[in-house]
Short mmCIF file of C-alpha atoms and ligand atoms in Angstrom, two decimals:
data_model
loop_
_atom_site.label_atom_id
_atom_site.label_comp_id
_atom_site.label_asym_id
_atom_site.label_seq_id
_atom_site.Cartn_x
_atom_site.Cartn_y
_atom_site.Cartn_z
CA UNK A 1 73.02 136.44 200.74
CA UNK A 2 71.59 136.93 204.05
CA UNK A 3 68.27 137.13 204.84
CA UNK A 4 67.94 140.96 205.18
CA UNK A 5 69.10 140.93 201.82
CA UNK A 6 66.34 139.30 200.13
CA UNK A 7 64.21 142.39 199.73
CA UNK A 8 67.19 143.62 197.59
CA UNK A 9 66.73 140.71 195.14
CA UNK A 10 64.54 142.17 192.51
CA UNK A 11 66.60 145.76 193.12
CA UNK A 12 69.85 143.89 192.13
CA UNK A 13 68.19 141.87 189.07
CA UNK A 14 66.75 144.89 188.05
CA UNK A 15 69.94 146.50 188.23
CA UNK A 16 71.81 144.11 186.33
CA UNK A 17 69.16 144.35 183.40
CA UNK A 18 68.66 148.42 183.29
CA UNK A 19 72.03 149.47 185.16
CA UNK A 20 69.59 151.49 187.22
CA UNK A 21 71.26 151.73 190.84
CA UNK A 22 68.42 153.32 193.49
CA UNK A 23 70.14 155.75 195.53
CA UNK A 24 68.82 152.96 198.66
CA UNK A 25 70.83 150.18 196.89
CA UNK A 26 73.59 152.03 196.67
CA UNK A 27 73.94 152.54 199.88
CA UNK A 28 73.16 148.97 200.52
CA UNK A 29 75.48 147.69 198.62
CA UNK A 30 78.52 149.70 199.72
CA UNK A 31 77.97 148.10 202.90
CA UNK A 32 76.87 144.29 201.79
CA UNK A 33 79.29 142.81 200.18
CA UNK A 34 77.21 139.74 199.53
CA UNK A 35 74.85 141.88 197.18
CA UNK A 36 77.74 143.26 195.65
CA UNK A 37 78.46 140.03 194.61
CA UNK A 38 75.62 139.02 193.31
CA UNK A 39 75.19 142.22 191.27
CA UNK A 40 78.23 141.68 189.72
CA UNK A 41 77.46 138.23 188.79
CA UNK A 42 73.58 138.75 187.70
CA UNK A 43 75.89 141.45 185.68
CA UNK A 44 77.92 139.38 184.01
CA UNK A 45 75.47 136.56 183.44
CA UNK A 46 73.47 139.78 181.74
CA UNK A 47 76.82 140.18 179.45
CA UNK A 48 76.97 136.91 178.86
CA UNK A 49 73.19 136.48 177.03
CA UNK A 50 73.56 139.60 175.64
CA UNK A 51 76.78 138.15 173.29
CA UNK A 52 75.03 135.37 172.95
CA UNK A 53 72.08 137.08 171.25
CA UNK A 54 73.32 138.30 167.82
CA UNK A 55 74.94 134.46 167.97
CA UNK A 56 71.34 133.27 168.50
CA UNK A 57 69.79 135.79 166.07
CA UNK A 58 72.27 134.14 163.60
CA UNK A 59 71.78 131.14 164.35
CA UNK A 60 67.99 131.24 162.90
CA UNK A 61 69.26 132.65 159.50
CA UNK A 62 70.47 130.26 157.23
CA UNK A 63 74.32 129.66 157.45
CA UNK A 64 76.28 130.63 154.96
CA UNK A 65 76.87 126.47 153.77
CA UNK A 66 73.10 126.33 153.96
CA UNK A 67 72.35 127.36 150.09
CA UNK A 68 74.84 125.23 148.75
CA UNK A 69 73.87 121.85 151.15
CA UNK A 70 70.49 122.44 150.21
CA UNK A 71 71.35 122.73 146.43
CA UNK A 72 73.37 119.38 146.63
CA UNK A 73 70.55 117.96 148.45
CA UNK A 74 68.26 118.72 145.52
CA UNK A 75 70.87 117.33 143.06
CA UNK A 76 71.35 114.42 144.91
CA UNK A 77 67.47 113.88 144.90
CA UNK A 78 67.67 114.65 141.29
CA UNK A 79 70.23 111.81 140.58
CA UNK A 80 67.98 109.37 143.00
CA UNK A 81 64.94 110.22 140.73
CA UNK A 82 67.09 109.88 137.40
CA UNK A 83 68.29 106.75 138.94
CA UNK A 84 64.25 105.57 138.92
CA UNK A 85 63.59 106.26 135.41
CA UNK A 86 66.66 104.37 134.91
CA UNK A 87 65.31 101.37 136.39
CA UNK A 88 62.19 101.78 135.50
CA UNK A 89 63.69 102.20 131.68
CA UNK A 90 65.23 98.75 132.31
CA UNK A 91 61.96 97.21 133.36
CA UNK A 92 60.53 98.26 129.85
CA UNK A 93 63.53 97.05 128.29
CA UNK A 94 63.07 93.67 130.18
CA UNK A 95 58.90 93.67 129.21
CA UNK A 96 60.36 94.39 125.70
CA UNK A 97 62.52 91.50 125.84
CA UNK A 98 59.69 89.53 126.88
CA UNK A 99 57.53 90.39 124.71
CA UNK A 100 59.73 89.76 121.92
CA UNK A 101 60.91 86.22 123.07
CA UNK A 102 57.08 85.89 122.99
CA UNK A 103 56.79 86.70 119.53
CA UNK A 104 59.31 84.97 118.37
CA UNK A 105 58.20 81.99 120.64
CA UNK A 106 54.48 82.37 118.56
CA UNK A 107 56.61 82.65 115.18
CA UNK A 108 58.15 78.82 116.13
CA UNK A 109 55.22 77.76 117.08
CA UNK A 110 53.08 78.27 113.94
CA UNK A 111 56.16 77.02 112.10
CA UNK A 112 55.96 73.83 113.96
CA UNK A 113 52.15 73.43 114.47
CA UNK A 114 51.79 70.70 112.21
CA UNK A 115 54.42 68.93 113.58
CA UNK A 116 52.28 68.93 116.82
CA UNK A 117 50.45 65.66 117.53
CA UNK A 118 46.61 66.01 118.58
CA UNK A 119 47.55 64.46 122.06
CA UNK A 120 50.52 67.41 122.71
CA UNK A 121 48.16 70.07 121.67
CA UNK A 122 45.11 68.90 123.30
CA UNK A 123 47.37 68.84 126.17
CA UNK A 124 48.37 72.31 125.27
CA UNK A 125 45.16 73.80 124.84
CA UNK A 126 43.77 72.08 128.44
CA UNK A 127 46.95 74.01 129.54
CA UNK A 128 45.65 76.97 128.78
CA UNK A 129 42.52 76.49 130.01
CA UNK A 130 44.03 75.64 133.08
CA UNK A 131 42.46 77.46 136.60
CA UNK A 132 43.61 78.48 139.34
CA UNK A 133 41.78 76.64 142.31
CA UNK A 134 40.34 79.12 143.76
CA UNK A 135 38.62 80.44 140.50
CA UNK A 136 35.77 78.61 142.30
CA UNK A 137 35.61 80.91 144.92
CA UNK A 138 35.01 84.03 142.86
CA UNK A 139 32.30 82.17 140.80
CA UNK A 140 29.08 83.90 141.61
CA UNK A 141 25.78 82.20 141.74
CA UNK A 142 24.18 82.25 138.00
CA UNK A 143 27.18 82.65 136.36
CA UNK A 144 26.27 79.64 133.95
CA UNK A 145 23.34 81.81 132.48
CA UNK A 146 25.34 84.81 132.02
CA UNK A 147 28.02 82.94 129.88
CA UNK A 148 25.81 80.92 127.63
CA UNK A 149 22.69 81.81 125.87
CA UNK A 150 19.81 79.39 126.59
CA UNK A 151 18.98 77.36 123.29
CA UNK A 152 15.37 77.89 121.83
CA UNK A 153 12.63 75.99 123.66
CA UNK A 154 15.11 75.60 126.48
CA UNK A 155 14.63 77.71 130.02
CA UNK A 156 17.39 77.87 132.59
CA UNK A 157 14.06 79.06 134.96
CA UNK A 158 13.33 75.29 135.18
CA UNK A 159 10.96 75.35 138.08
CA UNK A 160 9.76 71.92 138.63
CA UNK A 161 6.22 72.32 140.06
CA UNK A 162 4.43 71.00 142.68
CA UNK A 163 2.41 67.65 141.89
CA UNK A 164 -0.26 70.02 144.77
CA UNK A 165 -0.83 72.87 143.30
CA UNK A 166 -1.24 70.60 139.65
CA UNK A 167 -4.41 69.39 141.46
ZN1 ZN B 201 72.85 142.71 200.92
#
């Protein structure tokens, strides 16, 4: 396209998009044939977008797989989810399990308590009473008076006074 020919630009867009041909371009272009060609091919890039646009108004409906992958999505999620209370079926089955080796654990025990010696069940019962070292930490100051009751006569507010303000 020559130079002369750029004020024909917009005509020959214009003319590719409406088909409108001025009675000046016309004339123009029977004796450019630079502008012809580019008419033609703003024309045919025209032709080309518009059968691509029913394509792209299809292409934001749903395809016609799109139902069925989204129903085998949800079954799949289904499964996944029945596949949790599965598990999580197991894990009860497994606390049950526990639980019951506990019982029966509690059963043998009372059966053989007086078999225990004082030493095994003193060890047994500082066992249980056994902390975790940083119990400590979580003590809180005072915690002696809220877990025993002071006896009568007794005061945990033990304030030992001053021998100055005696006098
Ligand atoms: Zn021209």
């Amino acid at each position: 396209m020559t130079k002369a020919c750029e004020k024909w630009k917009d005509q020959l867009l214009e003319a590719a998009l409406t088909g409108a041909r001025p009675k000046d371009l016309q004339v123009h272009l029977q004796s450019c044939r630079d502008c012809t060609t580019e008419l033609r091919d703003l024309e045919a890039l025209r032709a080309r977008q518009d059968s691509m646009l029913p394509l792209l108004v299809k292409g934001s409906q749903p395809s016609t797989g799109f139902r069925a992958r989204v129903l085998a999505a949800a079954e799949a999620s289904g499964e996944r989810k029945l596949g949790m209370r599965w598990r999580s079926w197991k894990l009860a089955g497994a606390m049950a399990t526990a639980a019951t080796v506990l019982t029966i654990g509690a059963i043998w025990y009372r059966a053989t308590a007086q078999k225990i010696s004082d030493d095994e069940l003193a060890a047994a019962q500082k066992l249980a009473e056994w902390r975790a070292p940083s119990d400590s930490l979580l003590a809180i100051p005072g915690q002696e008076i809220l877990r025993t009751t002071p006896k009568l006569g007794e005061s945990y507010l033990n304030v030992p006074m001053s021998k100055v303000e005696e006098e």
